[in-house]
CSV table of C-alpha atoms in Angstrom, one decimal:
chain,number,residue,atom,x,y,z
A,27,MET,CA,0.0,0.0,0.0
A,28,ARG,CA,1.5,3.3,-1.0
A,29,LEU,CA,1.7,6.1,1.4
A,30,LEU,CA,0.6,9.7,0.5
A,31,THR,CA,-2.0,8.7,-2.0
A,32,ASN,CA,-4.8,10.0,0.2
A,33,TYR,CA,-4.1,12.6,2.8
A,34,THR,CA,-7.5,12.3,4.4
A,35,ARG,CA,-6.5,9.1,6.1
A,36,THR,CA,-3.4,7.6,7.6
A,37,ALA,CA,-2.0,4.1,7.3
A,38,SER,CA,-1.8,1.6,10.2
A,39,ILE,CA,1.4,1.3,12.1
A,40,ASN,CA,3.8,-1.1,10.4
A,41,GLY,CA,7.2,-1.5,11.9
A,42,ILE,CA,9.9,-3.1,9.7
A,43,ILE,CA,13.5,-3.8,10.7
A,44,LEU,CA,15.8,-3.3,7.8
A,45,VAL,CA,19.6,-3.1,7.4
A,46,CYS,CA,20.6,0.3,6.2
A,47,ALA,CA,23.2,2.3,4.4
A,48,MET,CA,22.1,5.3,3.5
A,49,GLY,CA,19.8,8.5,4.9
A,50,VAL,CA,19.5,12.3,5.5
A,51,LEU,CA,19.9,13.6,9.0
A,52,LEU,CA,17.1,15.8,10.2
A,53,SER,CA,17.7,16.4,13.8
A,54,GLY,CA,17.2,19.2,16.3
A,55,CYS,CA,18.8,19.9,19.7
A,56,GLY,CA,17.6,17.5,22.3
A,57,ARG,CA,17.5,18.2,26.0
A,58,LYS,CA,19.8,16.1,28.2
A,59,LEU,CA,17.3,14.3,30.3
A,60,PHE,CA,19.4,11.3,31.4
A,61,PRO,CA,22.8,12.3,32.8
A,62,GLN,CA,25.3,9.6,31.9
A,63,PRO,CA,28.4,8.5,33.8
A,64,GLY,CA,31.7,8.5,32.0
A,65,GLY,CA,34.2,5.7,31.5
A,66,GLU,CA,33.4,2.0,31.0
A,67,ASP,CA,30.3,2.1,33.1
A,68,ALA,CA,28.6,4.7,30.8
A,69,ALA,CA,25.2,3.5,29.6
A,70,PRO,CA,24.8,2.8,25.9
A,71,GLN,CA,23.6,5.8,23.9
A,72,ILE,CA,22.3,6.6,20.4
A,73,ARG,CA,23.8,9.8,19.0
A,74,ASP,CA,23.0,9.6,15.3
A,75,LEU,CA,19.2,9.0,14.9
A,76,GLN,CA,18.1,10.0,11.4
A,77,ALA,CA,14.7,10.4,9.8
A,78,GLN,CA,14.1,10.0,6.0
A,79,VAL,CA,10.7,10.7,4.4
A,80,THR,CA,9.9,8.1,1.7
A,81,ALA,CA,6.9,7.0,-0.4
A,82,ARG,CA,6.2,4.4,2.3
A,83,GLY,CA,6.5,6.5,5.4
A,84,VAL,CA,9.2,7.8,7.7
A,85,GLU,CA,12.3,5.6,7.9
A,86,LEU,CA,14.2,6.0,11.2
A,87,SER,CA,17.7,4.6,11.4
A,88,TRP,CA,20.5,4.6,14.0
A,89,THR,CA,23.7,2.9,14.9
A,90,THR,CA,23.2,0.3,17.6
A,91,PRO,CA,25.7,0.7,20.5
A,92,GLU,CA,28.0,-2.3,21.0
A,93,LYS,CA,27.3,-2.1,24.8
A,94,ALA,CA,23.6,-3.0,24.0
A,95,ALA,CA,24.5,-6.1,22.1
A,96,ALA,CA,24.1,-8.4,25.1
A,97,GLY,CA,20.3,-8.2,24.7
A,98,LYS,CA,19.3,-6.8,28.1
A,99,TYR,CA,18.2,-3.5,26.7
A,100,THR,CA,15.2,-2.3,24.7
A,101,TYR,CA,15.0,0.4,22.1
A,102,SER,CA,11.8,2.4,22.6
A,103,VAL,CA,10.8,4.6,19.6
A,104,MET,CA,9.2,7.8,20.8
A,105,LYS,CA,7.0,9.9,18.5
A,106,ALA,CA,5.3,13.3,18.7
A,107,GLU,CA,3.1,15.1,16.1
A,108,MET,CA,4.0,18.7,15.7
A,109,LYS,CA,2.0,21.6,14.5
A,110,TRP,CA,2.8,22.2,10.8
A,111,GLU,CA,3.5,25.9,11.5
A,112,ASN,CA,6.1,24.7,14.1
A,113,ARG,CA,7.7,22.1,12.0
A,114,ASN,CA,11.1,23.9,12.2
A,115,CYS,CA,10.8,24.3,16.0
A,116,PRO,CA,11.5,20.9,17.6
A,117,GLU,CA,11.8,22.4,21.1
A,118,CYS,CA,8.5,24.4,20.9
A,119,PRO,CA,6.4,23.8,24.0
A,120,GLY,CA,3.3,21.5,24.0
A,121,ILE,CA,4.9,18.6,22.2
A,122,LYS,CA,4.0,15.3,23.8
A,123,GLN,CA,5.9,12.1,22.9
A,124,HIS,CA,4.5,8.6,23.1
A,125,GLU,CA,6.0,5.2,22.4
A,126,VAL,CA,5.1,3.7,19.0
A,127,HIS,CA,7.5,0.7,18.8
A,128,ALA,CA,9.9,-1.3,21.0
A,129,ILE,CA,12.8,-3.5,19.8
A,130,ASN,CA,14.8,-5.8,22.0
A,131,SER,CA,18.5,-5.1,21.6
A,132,ALA,CA,19.2,-8.9,21.1
A,133,VAL,CA,16.8,-9.0,18.2
A,134,ALA,CA,18.2,-5.8,16.8
A,135,ASP,CA,21.8,-7.1,17.0
A,136,LYS,CA,20.9,-10.0,14.8
A,137,ALA,CA,19.4,-7.7,12.2
A,138,VAL,CA,22.6,-5.6,11.7
A,139,SER,CA,26.0,-6.4,10.5
A,140,ALA,CA,29.5,-5.0,11.0
A,141,PRO,CA,30.9,-2.5,10.5
A,142,GLU,CA,28.0,-0.1,10.2
A,143,ARG,CA,25.7,-1.7,12.8
A,144,ARG,CA,22.9,0.4,11.3
A,145,LEU,CA,19.3,-0.4,12.3
A,146,GLN,CA,16.2,0.9,10.5
A,147,TRP,CA,12.5,1.0,11.4
A,148,LEU,CA,9.6,2.2,9.2
A,149,ASP,CA,6.8,4.3,10.6
A,150,SER,CA,4.0,4.1,8.0
A,151,ASN,CA,1.4,5.8,10.3
A,152,VAL,CA,2.0,9.3,9.0
A,153,SER,CA,0.1,11.6,6.7
A,154,GLY,CA,1.0,14.4,4.3
A,155,TYR,CA,1.7,18.0,5.3
A,156,ASN,CA,2.3,16.8,8.9
A,157,ALA,CA,5.5,17.1,10.9
A,158,TYR,CA,6.7,14.5,13.4
A,159,ARG,CA,9.5,14.5,16.1
A,160,TYR,CA,11.3,11.2,17.0
A,161,GLN,CA,13.7,10.1,19.7
A,162,VAL,CA,14.8,6.6,20.8
A,163,THR,CA,15.1,5.8,24.4
A,164,ILE,CA,17.3,2.9,25.6
A,165,GLN,CA,15.6,1.1,28.5
A,166,ASP,CA,17.2,-1.4,30.9
A,167,ASP,CA,15.8,-4.9,31.6
A,168,LYS,CA,13.4,-3.4,34.1
A,169,GLY,CA,11.9,-1.0,31.6
A,170,HIS,CA,13.7,2.1,33.1
A,171,PRO,CA,15.0,4.6,30.6
A,172,ILE,CA,18.7,5.1,30.9
A,173,SER,CA,19.5,7.3,27.8
A,174,LEU,CA,17.8,9.4,25.2
A,175,SER,CA,18.9,9.9,21.6
A,176,ASN,CA,19.2,13.1,19.6
A,177,LEU,CA,16.0,14.5,18.0
A,178,ALA,CA,15.0,13.6,14.4
A,179,ILE,CA,12.4,15.7,12.6
A,180,ALA,CA,10.3,14.4,9.7
A,181,LYS,CA,8.4,16.9,7.5
A,182,VAL,CA,6.1,14.9,5.3
A,183,TYR,CA,5.6,16.3,1.8
A,184,PRO,CA,4.3,14.3,-1.2
A,185,GLY,CA,7.3,12.9,-3.0
A,186,PRO,CA,8.0,13.2,-6.7
A,187,ALA,CA,6.6,10.7,-9.1
A,188,ALA,CA,8.8,8.0,-10.6
A,189,PRO,CA,11.3,8.9,-13.4
A,190,SER,CA,10.5,7.4,-16.8
A,191,ASN,CA,12.4,6.1,-19.8
A,192,VAL,CA,15.1,4.5,-17.6
A,193,ALA,CA,17.9,2.8,-19.5
A,194,ALA,CA,21.1,1.1,-18.6
A,195,THR,CA,23.9,0.4,-21.2
A,196,ALA,CA,27.4,-0.9,-20.9
A,197,GLN,CA,30.2,1.6,-21.6
A,198,PRO,CA,34.0,1.3,-21.5
A,199,GLN,CA,34.1,3.0,-18.2
A,200,GLY,CA,31.1,1.2,-16.6
A,201,ILE,CA,27.4,1.1,-16.9
A,202,LEU,CA,25.6,4.3,-18.0
A,203,VAL,CA,22.2,4.8,-16.4
A,204,GLN,CA,19.9,7.4,-17.9
A,205,TRP,CA,16.3,8.6,-17.1
A,206,LYS,CA,13.7,11.2,-17.8
A,207,PRO,CA,12.7,13.2,-14.7
A,208,THR,CA,9.1,14.1,-13.8
A,209,ALA,CA,7.6,17.5,-13.0
A,210,LYS,CA,4.8,16.1,-10.9
A,211,ASP,CA,4.5,14.7,-7.4
A,212,MET,CA,2.8,11.4,-6.6
A,213,LEU,CA,-0.6,13.2,-6.4
A,214,GLY,CA,-0.2,14.7,-9.9
A,215,HIS,CA,0.6,18.2,-8.6
A,216,ASN,CA,3.4,20.4,-9.9
A,217,LEU,CA,6.6,19.9,-7.8
A,218,GLN,CA,7.6,22.7,-5.5
A,219,GLY,CA,11.3,22.5,-4.7
A,220,GLU,CA,14.6,21.3,-6.2
A,221,MET,CA,15.0,17.9,-7.8
A,222,ALA,CA,17.8,15.4,-7.4
A,223,PHE,CA,18.3,11.7,-7.9
A,224,ARG,CA,20.0,8.6,-6.5
A,225,VAL,CA,20.8,5.5,-8.6
A,226,GLU,CA,20.6,2.1,-6.8
A,227,ARG,CA,21.8,-1.2,-8.0
A,228,MET,CA,21.3,-4.9,-7.1
A,229,THR,CA,23.0,-8.1,-8.1
A,230,GLY,CA,22.1,-11.7,-7.3
A,231,ASP,CA,20.3,-12.1,-4.0
A,232,LYS,CA,21.9,-9.1,-2.4
A,233,PRO,CA,19.8,-6.2,-1.2
A,234,TRP,CA,19.6,-2.9,-3.1
A,235,GLU,CA,22.5,-0.6,-2.5
A,236,LYS,CA,23.4,3.0,-3.5
A,237,ALA,CA,25.3,3.1,-6.7
A,238,SER,CA,25.6,6.9,-6.8
A,239,PRO,CA,25.7,9.9,-4.5
A,240,VAL,CA,22.9,12.4,-4.8
A,241,VAL,CA,23.1,13.7,-8.4
A,242,LYS,CA,21.2,16.6,-10.1
A,243,ALA,CA,21.8,15.4,-13.6
A,244,ASN,CA,19.7,12.9,-15.6
A,245,SER,CA,22.4,10.3,-16.0
A,246,TYR,CA,25.1,8.5,-14.1
A,247,VAL,CA,28.0,6.2,-15.0
A,248,ASP,CA,28.4,3.4,-12.5
A,249,GLN,CA,32.0,2.4,-12.2
A,250,GLY,CA,31.6,0.4,-9.0
A,251,ILE,CA,30.9,-2.8,-10.8
A,252,ALA,CA,32.6,-6.1,-11.6
A,253,ALA,CA,33.5,-7.3,-15.1
A,254,GLU,CA,30.8,-9.3,-16.9
A,255,GLN,CA,28.5,-9.2,-13.9
A,256,SER,CA,24.7,-8.6,-14.4
A,257,TYR,CA,23.0,-5.8,-12.5
A,258,SER,CA,19.6,-4.4,-11.9
A,259,TYR,CA,19.1,-0.7,-11.6
A,260,ARG,CA,16.5,1.7,-10.4
A,261,VAL,CA,16.4,5.5,-9.9
A,262,VAL,CA,15.0,7.2,-6.8
A,263,PRO,CA,13.8,10.8,-7.3
A,264,LEU,CA,14.5,13.2,-4.4
A,265,LEU,CA,12.7,16.4,-3.7
A,266,ILE,CA,14.6,19.0,-1.7
A,267,VAL,CA,12.2,21.4,0.0
A,268,ASP,CA,12.0,23.1,3.4
A,269,ASN,CA,15.5,21.9,4.2
A,270,THR,CA,14.2,18.4,3.9
A,271,THR,CA,14.9,15.6,1.3
A,272,ILE,CA,11.8,13.6,0.3
A,273,ALA,CA,12.3,10.3,-1.5
A,274,GLY,CA,9.6,9.6,-4.1
A,275,GLU,CA,8.5,6.6,-6.1
A,276,THR,CA,11.3,4.5,-7.5
A,277,SER,CA,11.5,4.0,-11.3
A,278,PRO,CA,10.9,0.8,-13.1
A,279,ILE,CA,13.9,-1.7,-12.9
A,280,VAL,CA,16.2,-2.1,-15.8
A,281,LEU,CA,19.0,-4.7,-16.4
A,282,ALA,CA,22.5,-4.4,-17.7
A,283,LYS,CA,25.7,-6.4,-17.9
A,284,ALA,CA,29.1,-4.9,-17.2
A,285,PRO,CA,31.8,-5.0,-19.9
A,286,GLU,CA,34.5,-7.5,-19.6
A,287,SER,CA,37.3,-4.9,-19.5
A,288,VAL,CA,36.1,-2.9,-16.5
A,289,THR,CA,38.3,-2.9,-13.4
A,290,PRO,CA,36.7,-4.4,-10.3
A,291,PRO,CA,35.1,-2.1,-7.7
A,292,PRO,CA,36.7,-1.6,-4.3
A,293,PRO,CA,35.1,-3.3,-1.2
A,294,ASN,CA,32.0,-1.5,0.0
A,295,SER,CA,33.1,-1.8,3.6
A,296,VAL,CA,36.5,-1.9,5.3
A,297,TRP,CA,37.0,-2.1,9.0
A,298,VAL,CA,40.0,-2.6,11.3
A,299,ILE,CA,40.1,-4.7,14.5
A,300,PRO,CA,42.9,-4.3,17.1
A,301,ILE,CA,44.3,-7.6,18.1
A,302,LYS,CA,47.3,-8.6,20.3
A,303,GLY,CA,50.4,-7.4,18.6
A,304,ALA,CA,48.8,-6.2,15.4
A,305,LEU,CA,45.9,-4.6,13.5
A,306,GLU,CA,43.6,-6.9,11.5
A,307,VAL,CA,42.1,-5.4,8.4
A,308,ARG,CA,38.8,-6.8,7.2
A,309,TRP,CA,36.5,-6.0,4.2
A,310,THR,CA,33.5,-7.2,2.3
A,311,GLU,CA,34.5,-9.0,-0.9
A,312,THR,CA,33.4,-7.4,-4.2
A,313,ASP,CA,31.0,-8.9,-6.7
A,314,GLY,CA,32.3,-10.9,-9.7
A,315,LYS,CA,35.7,-12.6,-10.2
A,316,THR,CA,38.9,-11.1,-8.8
A,317,SER,CA,42.4,-12.3,-8.5
A,318,GLY,CA,42.6,-10.9,-5.0
A,319,TYR,CA,43.0,-7.7,-3.1
A,320,HIS,CA,45.8,-5.2,-2.2
A,321,VAL,CA,45.9,-3.5,1.2
A,322,TYR,CA,47.2,0.0,1.7
A,323,ARG,CA,48.2,1.8,4.9
A,324,ARG,CA,48.4,5.6,5.4
A,325,GLU,CA,50.5,7.0,8.2
A,326,GLY,CA,50.6,10.8,8.1
A,327,LYS,CA,51.2,11.8,4.5
A,328,GLU,CA,52.9,8.5,3.6
A,329,ILE,CA,50.9,5.8,1.8
A,330,ILE,CA,52.4,2.3,1.3
A,331,ARG,CA,51.0,-0.9,-0.2
A,332,LEU,CA,51.4,-3.7,2.4
A,333,THR,CA,50.7,-6.6,-0.1
A,334,ALA,CA,53.4,-7.6,-2.5
A,335,SER,CA,50.9,-9.8,-4.4
A,336,PRO,CA,47.1,-9.8,-4.1
A,337,VAL,CA,45.7,-11.7,-1.0
A,338,GLN,CA,42.8,-13.9,-1.9
A,339,HIS,CA,40.4,-13.2,1.0
A,340,PRO,CA,40.2,-11.1,4.1
A,341,PRO,CA,41.5,-10.6,6.7
A,342,PHE,CA,45.0,-9.1,6.4
A,343,VAL,CA,47.1,-8.8,9.6
A,344,ASP,CA,49.4,-5.8,9.8
A,345,LYS,CA,52.1,-6.6,12.4
A,346,ASN,CA,54.4,-3.7,11.6
A,347,VAL,CA,52.6,-1.1,13.8
A,348,LYS,CA,53.6,0.9,16.9
A,349,ARG,CA,51.6,1.1,20.1
A,350,ASN,CA,49.3,4.1,20.4
A,351,GLU,CA,50.0,5.2,16.8
A,352,THR,CA,47.0,5.9,14.5
A,353,TYR,CA,46.9,4.3,11.0
A,354,SER,CA,44.4,4.5,8.1
A,355,TYR,CA,43.7,1.5,5.8
A,356,ALA,CA,42.2,1.1,2.3
A,357,VAL,CA,41.7,-1.9,0.1
A,358,SER,CA,41.5,-2.3,-3.7
A,359,ALA,CA,40.5,-5.3,-5.9
A,360,VAL,CA,42.5,-6.8,-8.7
A,361,SER,CA,40.8,-8.1,-11.9
A,362,ALA,CA,40.8,-11.8,-12.8
A,363,GLN,CA,41.6,-11.1,-16.4
A,364,GLY,CA,45.1,-11.7,-17.8
A,365,ASN,CA,46.1,-8.0,-17.4
A,366,HIS,CA,45.3,-8.1,-13.6
A,367,LYS,CA,44.2,-4.5,-13.5
A,368,GLU,CA,43.9,-2.9,-10.1
A,369,GLY,CA,40.7,-1.0,-9.3
A,370,LEU,CA,40.1,2.1,-7.2
A,371,LEU,CA,40.8,2.3,-3.5
A,372,SER,CA,38.0,1.9,-0.9
A,373,LYS,CA,37.3,4.6,1.6
A,374,TRP,CA,40.0,5.0,4.2
A,375,VAL,CA,39.3,3.8,7.7
A,376,GLU,CA,41.3,4.8,10.8
A,377,MET,CA,42.4,2.8,13.9
A,378,ARG,CA,44.7,3.4,16.8
A,379,ALA,CA,47.0,0.5,17.7
A,380,LEU,CA,46.3,-0.3,21.4
A,381,LEU,CA,46.6,-4.0,22.0
A,382,LEU,CA,50.2,-4.6,21.2
A,383,GLU,CA,51.3,-6.3,24.5
């Protein structure tokens, strides 16, 4: 059931736990209601609650604290409806919050994966031209609140209608995705605001992922692909209005196959784990065939490649580190073709060497 097709009624509450990567932070300044002790005894806290308005409702997401992974805590989603004229005033008086959903931290921990540990919940009980304020309370095993997240504000506008004439074709540099934007919202009204787009891709049985940043053009070349791999693409229209980004209806899905000469994409995620006497570099393996991966380390302005030849699978253990020094790591993939071309580097991740004794 699509949301926002009829503003005279609201949908029923439908909470869905999803694994996330991507959203827009719409938060205000929360009051510190639960003073927290410092050090190792500090209670788990959520500091990055985000709210994204989509065609299905308001998607809330946050990073789950590692201290809550034991399962003795509960995430309580608190919601308040704001007056539309006060939608930019999250601290205005008269706003009353109530619980709309509760998630046990043990259940949540099974739904997220390293390194992002990002949890998402969908609130479909919203209606157009209404504003909502959200916070997440962490409760202990007796139901007592011990910490309160930052504020996240959702201003619900009708999103743009789906782009049309979507096409995806193989190019020497990657796969070119093109589309025709719409000038109407999902109710058929002229759009008010600035338009942008996000290209998403899917391969095999993996979930949809972002293939592009937010772009304001009508095309995008996806270079984060594996040679000869088949991909599905869709385009998400974004309306930027009132300092808010509204995701609209996604486009029809199109298929394309990557050319055989394209270099492999870097890993989507790289993370580092301190171990005794070393730092262990881990990453998610890329789609398609590769002959392995190269690991790079950055210390200050110096960048060195740690692998003489590609390593077949993660992890890679860097033993040549000094205690209390901070290092950054990135990983590239090497093609399986005869020329063994090396692809782009992943994002750099930073870690301090602490466990060297």
